[in-house]
Coordinates of C-alpha atoms in Angstrom, one line a residue:
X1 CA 5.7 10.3 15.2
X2 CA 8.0 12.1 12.7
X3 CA 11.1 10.3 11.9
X4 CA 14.7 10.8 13.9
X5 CA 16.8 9.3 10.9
X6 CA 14.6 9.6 7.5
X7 CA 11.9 11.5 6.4
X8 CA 8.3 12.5 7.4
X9 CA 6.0 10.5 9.7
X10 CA 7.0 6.8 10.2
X11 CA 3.6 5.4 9.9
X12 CA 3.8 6.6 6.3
X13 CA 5.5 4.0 3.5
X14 CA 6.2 4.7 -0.1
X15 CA 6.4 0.6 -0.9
X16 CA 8.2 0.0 -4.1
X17 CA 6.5 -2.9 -6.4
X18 CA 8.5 -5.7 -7.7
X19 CA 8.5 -4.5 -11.0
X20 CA 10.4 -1.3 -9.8
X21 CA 12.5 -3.2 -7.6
X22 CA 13.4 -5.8 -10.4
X23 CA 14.0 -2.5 -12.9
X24 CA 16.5 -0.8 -10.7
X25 CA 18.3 -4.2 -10.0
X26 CA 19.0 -4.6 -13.3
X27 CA 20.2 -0.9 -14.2
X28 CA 22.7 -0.5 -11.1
X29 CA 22.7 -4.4 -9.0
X30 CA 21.3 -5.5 -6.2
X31 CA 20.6 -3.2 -2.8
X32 CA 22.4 -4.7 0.2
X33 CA 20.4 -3.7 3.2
X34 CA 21.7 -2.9 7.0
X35 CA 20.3 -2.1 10.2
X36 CA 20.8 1.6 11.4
X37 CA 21.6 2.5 14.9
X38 CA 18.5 3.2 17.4
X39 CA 17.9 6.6 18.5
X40 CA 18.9 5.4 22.4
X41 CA 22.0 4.7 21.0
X42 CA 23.0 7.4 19.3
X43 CA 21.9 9.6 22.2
X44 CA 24.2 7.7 24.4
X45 CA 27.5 8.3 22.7
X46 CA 26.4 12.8 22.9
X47 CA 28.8 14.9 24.5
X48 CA 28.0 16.6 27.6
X49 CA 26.3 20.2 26.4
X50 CA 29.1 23.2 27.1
X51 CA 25.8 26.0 27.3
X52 CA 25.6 28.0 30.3
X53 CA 22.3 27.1 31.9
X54 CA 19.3 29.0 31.0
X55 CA 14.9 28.3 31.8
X56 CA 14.2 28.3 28.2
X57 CA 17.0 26.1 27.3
X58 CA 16.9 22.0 26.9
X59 CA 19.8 19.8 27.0
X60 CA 17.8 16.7 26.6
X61 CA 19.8 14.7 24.4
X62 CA 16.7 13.4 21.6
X63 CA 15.9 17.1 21.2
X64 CA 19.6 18.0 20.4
X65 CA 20.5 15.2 18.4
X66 CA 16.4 16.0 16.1
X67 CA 17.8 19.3 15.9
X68 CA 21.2 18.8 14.7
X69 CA 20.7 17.3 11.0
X70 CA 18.5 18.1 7.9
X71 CA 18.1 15.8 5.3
X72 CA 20.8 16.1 3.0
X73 CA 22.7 12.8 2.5
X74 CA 25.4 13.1 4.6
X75 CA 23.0 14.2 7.2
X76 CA 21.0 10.3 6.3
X77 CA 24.5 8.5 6.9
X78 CA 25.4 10.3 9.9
X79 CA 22.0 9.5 11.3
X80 CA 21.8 5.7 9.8
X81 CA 25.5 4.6 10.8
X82 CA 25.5 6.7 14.4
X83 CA 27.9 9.3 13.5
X84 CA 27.2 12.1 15.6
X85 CA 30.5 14.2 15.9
X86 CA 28.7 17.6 15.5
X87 CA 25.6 18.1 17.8
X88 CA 24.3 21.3 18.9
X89 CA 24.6 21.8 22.6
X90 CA 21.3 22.9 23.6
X91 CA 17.9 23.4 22.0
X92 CA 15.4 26.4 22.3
X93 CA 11.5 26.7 21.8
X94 CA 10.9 30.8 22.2
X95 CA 7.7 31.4 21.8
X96 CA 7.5 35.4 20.7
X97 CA 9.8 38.0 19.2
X98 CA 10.6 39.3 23.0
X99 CA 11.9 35.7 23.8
X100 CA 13.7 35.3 20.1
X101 CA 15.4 38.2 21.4
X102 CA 16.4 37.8 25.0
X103 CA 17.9 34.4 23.9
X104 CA 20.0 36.2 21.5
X105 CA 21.3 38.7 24.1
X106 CA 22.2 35.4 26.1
X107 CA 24.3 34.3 22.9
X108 CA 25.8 37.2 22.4
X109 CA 26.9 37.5 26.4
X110 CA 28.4 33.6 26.3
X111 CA 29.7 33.9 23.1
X112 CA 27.4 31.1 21.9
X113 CA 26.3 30.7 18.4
X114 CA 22.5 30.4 17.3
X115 CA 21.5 28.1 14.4
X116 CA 17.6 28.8 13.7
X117 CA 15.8 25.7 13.0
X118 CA 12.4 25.6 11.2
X119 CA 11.0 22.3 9.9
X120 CA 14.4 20.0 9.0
X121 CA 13.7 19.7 5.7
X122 CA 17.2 21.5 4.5
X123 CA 19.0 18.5 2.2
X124 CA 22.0 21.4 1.5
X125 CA 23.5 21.2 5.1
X126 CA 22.2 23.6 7.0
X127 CA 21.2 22.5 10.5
X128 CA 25.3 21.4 10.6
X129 CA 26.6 23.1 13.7
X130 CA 29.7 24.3 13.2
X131 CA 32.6 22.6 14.9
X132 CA 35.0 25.0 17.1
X133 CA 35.3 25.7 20.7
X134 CA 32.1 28.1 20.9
X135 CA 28.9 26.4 22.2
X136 CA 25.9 25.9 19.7
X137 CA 21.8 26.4 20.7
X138 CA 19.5 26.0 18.0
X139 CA 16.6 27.6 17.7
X140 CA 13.2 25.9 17.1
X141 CA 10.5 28.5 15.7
X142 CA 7.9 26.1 15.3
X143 CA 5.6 27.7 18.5
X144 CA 5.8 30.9 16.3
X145 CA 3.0 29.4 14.5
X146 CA 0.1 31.8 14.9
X147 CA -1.9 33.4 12.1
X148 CA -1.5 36.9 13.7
X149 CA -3.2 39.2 11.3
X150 CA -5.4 39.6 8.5
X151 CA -5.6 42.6 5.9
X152 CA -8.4 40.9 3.4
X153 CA -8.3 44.7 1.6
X154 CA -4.5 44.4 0.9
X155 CA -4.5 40.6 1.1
X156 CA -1.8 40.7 3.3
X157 CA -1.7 37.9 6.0
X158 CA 1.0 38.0 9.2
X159 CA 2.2 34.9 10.3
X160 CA 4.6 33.4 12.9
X161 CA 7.2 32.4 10.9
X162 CA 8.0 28.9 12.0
X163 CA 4.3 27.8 10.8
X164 CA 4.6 24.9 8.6
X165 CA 2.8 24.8 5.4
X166 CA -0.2 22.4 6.8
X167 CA -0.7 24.6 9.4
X168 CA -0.9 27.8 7.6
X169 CA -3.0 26.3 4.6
X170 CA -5.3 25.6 7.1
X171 CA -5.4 29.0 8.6
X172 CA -5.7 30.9 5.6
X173 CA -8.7 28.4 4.5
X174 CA -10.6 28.7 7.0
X175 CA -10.5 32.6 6.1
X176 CA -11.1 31.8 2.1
X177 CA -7.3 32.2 1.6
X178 CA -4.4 30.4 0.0
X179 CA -0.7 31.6 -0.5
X180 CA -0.3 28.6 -2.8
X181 CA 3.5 27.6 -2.0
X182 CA 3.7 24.2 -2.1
X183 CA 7.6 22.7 -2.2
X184 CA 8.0 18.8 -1.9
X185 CA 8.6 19.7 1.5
X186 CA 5.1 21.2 2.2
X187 CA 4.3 19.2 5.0
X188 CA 7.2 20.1 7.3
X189 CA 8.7 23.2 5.7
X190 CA 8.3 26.8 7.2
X191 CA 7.3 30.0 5.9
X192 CA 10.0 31.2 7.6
X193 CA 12.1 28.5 6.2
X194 CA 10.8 29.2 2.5
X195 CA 11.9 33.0 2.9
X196 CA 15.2 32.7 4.1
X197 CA 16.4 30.0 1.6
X198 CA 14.1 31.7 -1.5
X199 CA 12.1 28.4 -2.0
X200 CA 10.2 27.8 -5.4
X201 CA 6.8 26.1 -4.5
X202 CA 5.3 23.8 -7.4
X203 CA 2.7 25.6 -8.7
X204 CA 4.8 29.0 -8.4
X205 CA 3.6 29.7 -12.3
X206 CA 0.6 30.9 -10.5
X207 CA 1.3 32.0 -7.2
X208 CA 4.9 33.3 -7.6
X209 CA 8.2 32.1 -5.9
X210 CA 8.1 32.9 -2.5
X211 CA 9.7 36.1 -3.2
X212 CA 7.0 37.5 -4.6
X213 CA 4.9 36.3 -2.2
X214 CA 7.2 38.0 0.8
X215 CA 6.0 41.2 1.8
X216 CA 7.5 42.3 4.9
X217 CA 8.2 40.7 8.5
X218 CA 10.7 41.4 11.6
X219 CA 14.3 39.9 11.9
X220 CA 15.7 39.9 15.0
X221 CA 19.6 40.3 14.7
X222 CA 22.1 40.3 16.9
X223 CA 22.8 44.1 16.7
X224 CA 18.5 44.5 17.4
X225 CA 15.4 44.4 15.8
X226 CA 14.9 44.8 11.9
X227 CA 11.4 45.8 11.2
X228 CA 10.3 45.6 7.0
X229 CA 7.2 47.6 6.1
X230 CA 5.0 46.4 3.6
X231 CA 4.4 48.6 0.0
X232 CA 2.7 47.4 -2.8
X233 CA 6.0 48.7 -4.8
X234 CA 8.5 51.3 -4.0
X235 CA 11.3 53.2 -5.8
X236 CA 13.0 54.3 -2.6
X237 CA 16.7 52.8 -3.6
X238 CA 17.6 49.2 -2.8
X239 CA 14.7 46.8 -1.2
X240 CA 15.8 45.7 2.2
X241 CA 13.4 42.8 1.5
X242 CA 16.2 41.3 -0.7
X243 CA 18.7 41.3 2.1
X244 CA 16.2 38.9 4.1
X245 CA 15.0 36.6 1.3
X246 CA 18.1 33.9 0.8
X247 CA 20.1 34.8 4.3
X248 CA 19.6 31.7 5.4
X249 CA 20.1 32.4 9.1
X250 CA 23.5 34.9 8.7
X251 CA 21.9 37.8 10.0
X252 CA 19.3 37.2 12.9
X253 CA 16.1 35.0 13.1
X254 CA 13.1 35.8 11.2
X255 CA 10.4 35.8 13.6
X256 CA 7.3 36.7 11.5
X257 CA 6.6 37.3 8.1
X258 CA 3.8 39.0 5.9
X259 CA 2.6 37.5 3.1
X260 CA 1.0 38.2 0.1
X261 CA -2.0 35.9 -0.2
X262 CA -4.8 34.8 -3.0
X263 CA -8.4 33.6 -2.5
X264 CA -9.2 30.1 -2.7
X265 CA -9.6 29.2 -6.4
X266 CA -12.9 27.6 -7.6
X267 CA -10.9 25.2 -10.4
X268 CA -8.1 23.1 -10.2
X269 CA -7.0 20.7 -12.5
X270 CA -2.9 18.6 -13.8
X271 CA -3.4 17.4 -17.6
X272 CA -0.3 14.8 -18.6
X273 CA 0.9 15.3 -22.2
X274 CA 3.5 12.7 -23.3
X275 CA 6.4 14.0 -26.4
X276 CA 8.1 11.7 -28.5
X277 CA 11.4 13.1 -27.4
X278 CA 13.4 15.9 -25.2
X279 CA 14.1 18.1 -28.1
X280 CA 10.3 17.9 -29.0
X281 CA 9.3 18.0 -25.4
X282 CA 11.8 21.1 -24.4
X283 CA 10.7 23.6 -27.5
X284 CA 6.7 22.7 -26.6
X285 CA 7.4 23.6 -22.8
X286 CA 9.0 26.5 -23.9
X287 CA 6.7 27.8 -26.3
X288 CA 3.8 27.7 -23.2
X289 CA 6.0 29.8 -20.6
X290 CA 6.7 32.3 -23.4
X291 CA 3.2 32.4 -24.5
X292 CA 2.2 33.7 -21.2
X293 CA -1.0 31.4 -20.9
X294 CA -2.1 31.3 -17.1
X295 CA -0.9 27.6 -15.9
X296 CA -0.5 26.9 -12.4
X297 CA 2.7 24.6 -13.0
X298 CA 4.6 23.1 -15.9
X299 CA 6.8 20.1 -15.1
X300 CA 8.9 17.8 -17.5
X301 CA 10.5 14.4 -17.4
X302 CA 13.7 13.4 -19.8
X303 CA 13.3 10.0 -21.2
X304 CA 14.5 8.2 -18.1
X305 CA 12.7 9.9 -15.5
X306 CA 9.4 9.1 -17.5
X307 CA 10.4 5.3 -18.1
X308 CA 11.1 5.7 -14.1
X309 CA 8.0 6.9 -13.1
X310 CA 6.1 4.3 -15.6
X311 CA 7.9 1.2 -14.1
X312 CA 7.1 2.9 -10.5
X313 CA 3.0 3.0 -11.0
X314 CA 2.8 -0.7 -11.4
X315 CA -0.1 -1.6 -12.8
X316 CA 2.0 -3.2 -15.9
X317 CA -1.5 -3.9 -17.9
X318 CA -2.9 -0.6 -18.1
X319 CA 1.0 0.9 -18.3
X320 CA 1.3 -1.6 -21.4
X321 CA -1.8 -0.3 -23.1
X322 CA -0.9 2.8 -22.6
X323 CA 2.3 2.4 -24.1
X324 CA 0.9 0.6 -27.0
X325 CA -1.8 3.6 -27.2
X326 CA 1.5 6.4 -27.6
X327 CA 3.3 4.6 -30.2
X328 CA 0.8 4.2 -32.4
X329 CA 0.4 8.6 -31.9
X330 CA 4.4 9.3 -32.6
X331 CA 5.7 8.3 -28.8
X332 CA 7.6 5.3 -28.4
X333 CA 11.0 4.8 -26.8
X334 CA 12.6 7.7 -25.9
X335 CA 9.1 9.5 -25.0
X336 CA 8.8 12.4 -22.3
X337 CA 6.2 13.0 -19.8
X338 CA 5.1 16.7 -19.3
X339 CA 2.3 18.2 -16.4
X340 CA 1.0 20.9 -16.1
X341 CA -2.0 22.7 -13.9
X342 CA -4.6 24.3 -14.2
X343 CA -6.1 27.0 -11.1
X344 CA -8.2 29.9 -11.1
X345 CA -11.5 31.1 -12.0
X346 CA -12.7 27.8 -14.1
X347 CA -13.9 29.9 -17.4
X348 CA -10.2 31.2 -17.4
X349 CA -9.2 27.5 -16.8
X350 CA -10.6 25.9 -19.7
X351 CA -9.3 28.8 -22.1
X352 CA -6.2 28.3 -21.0
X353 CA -5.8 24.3 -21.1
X354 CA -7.3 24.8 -25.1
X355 CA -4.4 27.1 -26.5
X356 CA -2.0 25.2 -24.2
X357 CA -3.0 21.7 -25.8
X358 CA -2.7 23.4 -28.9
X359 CA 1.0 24.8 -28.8
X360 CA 2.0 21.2 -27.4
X361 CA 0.2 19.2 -30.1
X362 CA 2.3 21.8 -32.4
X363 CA 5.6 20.0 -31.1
X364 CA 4.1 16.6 -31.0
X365 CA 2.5 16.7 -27.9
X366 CA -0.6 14.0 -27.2
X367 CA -2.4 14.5 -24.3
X368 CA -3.6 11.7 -22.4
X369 CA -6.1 13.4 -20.2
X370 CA -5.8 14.4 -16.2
X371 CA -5.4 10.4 -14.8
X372 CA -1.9 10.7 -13.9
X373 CA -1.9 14.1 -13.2
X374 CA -4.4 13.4 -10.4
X375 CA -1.9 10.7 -8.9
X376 CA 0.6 12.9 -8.9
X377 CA -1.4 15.4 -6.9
X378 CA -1.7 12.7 -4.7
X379 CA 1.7 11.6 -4.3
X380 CA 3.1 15.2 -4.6
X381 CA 4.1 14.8 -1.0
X382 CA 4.6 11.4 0.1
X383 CA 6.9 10.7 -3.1
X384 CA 9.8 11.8 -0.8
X385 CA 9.0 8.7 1.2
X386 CA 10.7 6.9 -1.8
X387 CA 14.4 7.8 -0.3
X388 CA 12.7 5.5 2.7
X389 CA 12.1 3.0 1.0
X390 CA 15.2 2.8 -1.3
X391 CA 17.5 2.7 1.7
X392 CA 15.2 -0.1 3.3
X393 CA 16.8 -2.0 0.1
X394 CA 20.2 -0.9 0.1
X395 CA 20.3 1.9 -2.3
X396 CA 21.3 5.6 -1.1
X397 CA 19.5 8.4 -3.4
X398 CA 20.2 12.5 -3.7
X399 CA 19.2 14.9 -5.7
X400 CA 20.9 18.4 -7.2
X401 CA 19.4 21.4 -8.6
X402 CA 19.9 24.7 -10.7
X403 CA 18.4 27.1 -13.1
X404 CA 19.9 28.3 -16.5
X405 CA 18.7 30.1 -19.5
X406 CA 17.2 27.9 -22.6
X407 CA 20.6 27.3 -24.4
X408 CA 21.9 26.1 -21.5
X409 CA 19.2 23.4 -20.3
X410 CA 20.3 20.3 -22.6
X411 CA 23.9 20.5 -22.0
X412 CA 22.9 21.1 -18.1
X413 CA 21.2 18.3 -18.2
X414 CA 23.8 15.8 -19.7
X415 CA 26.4 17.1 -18.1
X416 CA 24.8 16.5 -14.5
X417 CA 24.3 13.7 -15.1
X418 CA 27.3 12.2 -16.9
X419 CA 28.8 14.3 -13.9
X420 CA 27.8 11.4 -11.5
X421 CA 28.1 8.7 -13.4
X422 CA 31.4 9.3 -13.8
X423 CA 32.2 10.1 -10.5
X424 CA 30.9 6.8 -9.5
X425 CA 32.5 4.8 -11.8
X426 CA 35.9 5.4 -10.6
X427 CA 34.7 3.2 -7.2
X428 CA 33.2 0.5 -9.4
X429 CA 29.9 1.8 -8.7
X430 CA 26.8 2.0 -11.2
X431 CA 24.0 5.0 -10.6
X432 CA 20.9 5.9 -12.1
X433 CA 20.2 9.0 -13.2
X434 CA 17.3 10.8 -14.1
X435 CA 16.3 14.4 -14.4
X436 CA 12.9 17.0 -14.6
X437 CA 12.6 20.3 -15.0
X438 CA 10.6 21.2 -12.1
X439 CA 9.9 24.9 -12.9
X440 CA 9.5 26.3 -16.0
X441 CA 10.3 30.1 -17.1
X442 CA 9.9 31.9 -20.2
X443 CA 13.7 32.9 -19.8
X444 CA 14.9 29.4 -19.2
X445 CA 14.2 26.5 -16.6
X446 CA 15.3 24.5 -13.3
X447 CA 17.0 21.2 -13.8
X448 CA 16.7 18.7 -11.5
X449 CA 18.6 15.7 -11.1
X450 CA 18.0 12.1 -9.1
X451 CA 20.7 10.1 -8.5
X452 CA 20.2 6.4 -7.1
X453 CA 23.3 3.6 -5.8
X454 CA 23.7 1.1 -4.7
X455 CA 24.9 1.5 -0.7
X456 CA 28.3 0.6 0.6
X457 CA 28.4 -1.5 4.0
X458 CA 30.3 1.4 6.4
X459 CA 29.4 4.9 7.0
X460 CA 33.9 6.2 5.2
X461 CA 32.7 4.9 1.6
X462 CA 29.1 5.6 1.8
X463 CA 30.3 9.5 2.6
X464 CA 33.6 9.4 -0.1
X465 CA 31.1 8.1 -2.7
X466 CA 28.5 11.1 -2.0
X467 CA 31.6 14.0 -1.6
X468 CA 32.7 12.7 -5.2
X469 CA 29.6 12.7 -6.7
X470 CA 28.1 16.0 -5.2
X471 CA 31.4 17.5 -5.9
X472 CA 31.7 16.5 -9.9
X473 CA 27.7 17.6 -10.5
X474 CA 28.5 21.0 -8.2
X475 CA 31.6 21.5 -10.6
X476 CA 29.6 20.8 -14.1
X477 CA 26.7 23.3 -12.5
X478 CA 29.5 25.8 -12.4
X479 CA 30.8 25.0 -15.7
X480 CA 28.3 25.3 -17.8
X481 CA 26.9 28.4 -16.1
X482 CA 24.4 27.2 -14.0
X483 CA 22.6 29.1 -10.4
X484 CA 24.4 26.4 -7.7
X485 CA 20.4 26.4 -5.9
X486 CA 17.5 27.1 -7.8
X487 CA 15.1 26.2 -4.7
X488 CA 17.3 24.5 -2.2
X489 CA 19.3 27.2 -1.0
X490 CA 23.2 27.3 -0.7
X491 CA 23.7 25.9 2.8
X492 CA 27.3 24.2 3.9
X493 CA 27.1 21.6 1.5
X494 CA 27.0 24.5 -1.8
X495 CA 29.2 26.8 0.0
X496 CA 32.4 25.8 -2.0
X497 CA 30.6 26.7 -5.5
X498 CA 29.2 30.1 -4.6
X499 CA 32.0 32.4 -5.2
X500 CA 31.9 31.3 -9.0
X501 CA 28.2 32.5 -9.0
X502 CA 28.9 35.7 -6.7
X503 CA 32.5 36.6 -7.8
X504 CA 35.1 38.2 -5.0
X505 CA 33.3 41.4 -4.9
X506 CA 30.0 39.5 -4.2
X507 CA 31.0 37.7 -1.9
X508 CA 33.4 40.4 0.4
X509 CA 30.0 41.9 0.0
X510 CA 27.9 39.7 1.7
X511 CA 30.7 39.5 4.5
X512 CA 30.6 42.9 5.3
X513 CA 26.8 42.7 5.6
X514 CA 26.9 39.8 7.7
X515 CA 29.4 42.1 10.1
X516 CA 27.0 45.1 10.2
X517 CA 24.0 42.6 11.5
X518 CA 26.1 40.4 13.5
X519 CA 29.4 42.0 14.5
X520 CA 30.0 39.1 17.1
X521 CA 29.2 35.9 14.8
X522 CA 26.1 34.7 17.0
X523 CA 25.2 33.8 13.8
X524 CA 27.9 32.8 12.3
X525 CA 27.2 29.0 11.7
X526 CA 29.2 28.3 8.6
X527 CA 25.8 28.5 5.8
X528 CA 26.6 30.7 2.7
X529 CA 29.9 31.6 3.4
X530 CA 32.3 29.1 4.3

């Protein structure tokens, strides 16, 4: 069964060894663990729901509290220390367009407002309900699951939007199909979801982001149905597309979406190449995207997220050889670890993994063949079990994103994480901080930052500690001129540092669109604009 208060499936364990456990003691202290509140528990202390009744409406109080928080940190402490001041009042499952729609004319009639829920997976704050006087229903898409059409000569594929990635890979496969967008949150994510908040998937080198994956679908607004044909391109004035991808839920409820989809490739492959430093490691990574060679993915680790992810294997023997093995080639302390993929027709493949080893052995690169790029595949989706497993030993983690051009991705970089260290400091508290960059353009790159603590004993510091730190990284995003979401979305919690990236005409902008879909506020839930 999938997890009320953490993520993914709780039969599934990310177990730290004692290596790890000893190496993170020693850079921030010692975890103090405590027991959360029980599910029964927090459903006892719910308010009574204030939504006129309705058949397709439950006010069972597990489904309102599941669909009431994401997986941002503040939605982990609410959920750990019992804190559940804003629930949703009632919880939908429609099950077609028709229903999306009759249960926003009920909104609109009780002046309730809808909050669309897809897979949980939003760590930004969007599944918050708003606080105010005006009932909240949220509305699970996840029966909206349904391959519904096919168009193998345009490779177009329609889809219930609240499918979640499993369950459309394994539609499209059985057909000889992929789309290929695989976020860490693959496994509950929706395509819906992905749409909506402009997700990046890992391998997005190949396939594309999900916007250019997007080809059309139906929103259902409040003021009626929104209906986007599919072209192959068109010229006729602004894309309408655009107004859909990165709404996040503002304008009406995405109820299906077409897709532009590949067939199945017949090579796949992850090589590791280790660098002897960042500078080294950066220019080689940035040399591949420009070259335009045909990789699936590119992803790189700063010194501490590679001496992270080496102490995490285990295995201290054949870490220790390897070690040994990359000193005597150039990369010692200080050394970075870069993957990257291979996919596509296999002759194309190995063409392609040749000139790339060669630019990266140009900047020092040594490749150490496709071992840990295989365990990585592995672990691609269960590594997000670590946050699990951290708080099972008293530390809290959190991550924080953005995208900036080439100049910029250093200074990023330092500054994020300085950012939290400082932040944390002024309440005695040590972190550790360690950063990739997750997607890799010819124009510039994604940074993305972990942050680890230790965890206070009451739910006021844990939450004071997180606003502090979230707030100081926000503000050095903004600073030094970075996107506030490369692949996360802008949510509640990224709200505040928007109008920087938008500016006041942007932003008055987006609030008048908002009014021409949704004149009432049905879906008015607080995400984007605050």
């Amino acid at each position: 069964m999938r997890r009320w208060n953490g993520w993914g499936d709780d039969s599934v364990e990310f177990p730290l060894n004692p290596d790890a456990l000893q190496f993170l003691a020693e850079k921030i202290g010692q975890g103090k663990p405590r027991n959360d509140i029980s599910l029964p528990d927090a459903c006892r202390q719910l308010p009574a729901s204030r939504l006129p009744q309705h058949p397709k409406i439950s006010i069972d109080a597990e489904a309102r509290i599941r669909a009431s928080f994401g997986q941002s940190l503040q939605d982990w402490l609410k959920m750990r220390f019992g804190v559940v001041d804003r629930i949703v009042d009632g919880v939908a499952f429609p099950e077609s367009s028709d229903e999306v729609r009759q249960l926003l004319d009920y909104a609109k009639a009780n002046n309730v407002i809808v909050l669309p829920y897809g897979g949980g997976t939003s760590v930004v704050g969007h599944l918050t309900p708003p606080a105010g006087p005006r009932p909240v229903l949220s509305l699970n898409l996840s029966r909206l699951n349904r391959l519904l059409h096919l168009d193998r000569s345009s490779q177009l594929a329609t889809f219930g939007a609240g499918v979640a990635g499993p369950d459309l890979e394994a539609q499209l496969r059985a057909q000889g199909y992929t789309l290929g967008h695989f976020p860490q949150s693959f496994e509950y994510s929706t395509l819906g979801g992905w749409v909506v908040t402009r997700s990046s998937g890992q391998q997005s080198l190949r396939y594309g982001r999900i916007e250019q994956m997007f080809a059309g679908g139906k929103l259902e607004t409040p003021n009626g149905s929104f209906d986007l044909p599919t072209f192959p391109a068109s010229a006729a004035g602004p894309d309408l597309r655009e107004l859909v991808m990165g709404s996040e839920g503002r304008m009406g409820v995405l109820t299906e979406a077409i897709v532009r989809v590949t067939p199945l490739p017949e090579y796949e492959k992850f090589h590791a190449v280790f660098f002897p430093n960042w500078d080294a490691a950066e220019a080689g990574v940035r040399a591949v995207a420009q070259s335009k060679l045909p990789l699936s993915m590119m992803r790189l680790s700063n010194p501490v997220e590679t001496l992270t992810t080496l102490k995490l294997a285990g295995h201290a023997k054949l870490i220790g050889l390897l070690e040994s093995y990359l000193s005597l080639r150039g990369a010692g302390e200080g050394k970075c670890l870069m993957l990257f993929g291979l996919t596509g027709h296999q002759a194309t493949c190995k063409q392609a993994k040749r000139s790339a080893l060669q630019v990266l052995a140009n900047h020092g690169g040594v490749h150490v063949g496709t071992y840990m790029g295989d365990k990585w595949k592995h672990n691609r989706f269960r590594s997000v079990y670590l946050r699990n497993t951290l708080w099972q030993h008293g530390f809290v983690a959190d991550t924080v994103e953005t995208a900036c051009d080439w100049p910029k991705v250093k200074p990023m970089m330092m500054a994020m994480e300085q950012a939290a260290t400082d932040a944390l400091a002024k309440f005695g508290v040590k972190v550790h901080t360690y950063t990739h960059l997750s997607h890799i353009y010819a124009q510039g790159s994604s940074v993305y930052t972990t942050f680890v603590w230790p965890m206070a004993d009451d739910f006021q510091t844990n939450l004071q500690r997180w606003q502090a730190m979230k707030h100081a990284v926000s503000e050095a995003i903004v600073h030094h001129g970075g996107t506030i979401s490369h692949q996360h979305g802008v949510g509640k919690d990224h709200a505040p540092y928007l109008p920087a990236e938008k500016q006041p005409f942007g932003m008055q902008t987006l609030a008048t669109l908002f009014r021409q879909f949704d004149p009432d506020g049905v879906m008015n839930s607080g995400n984007l604009i605050e």
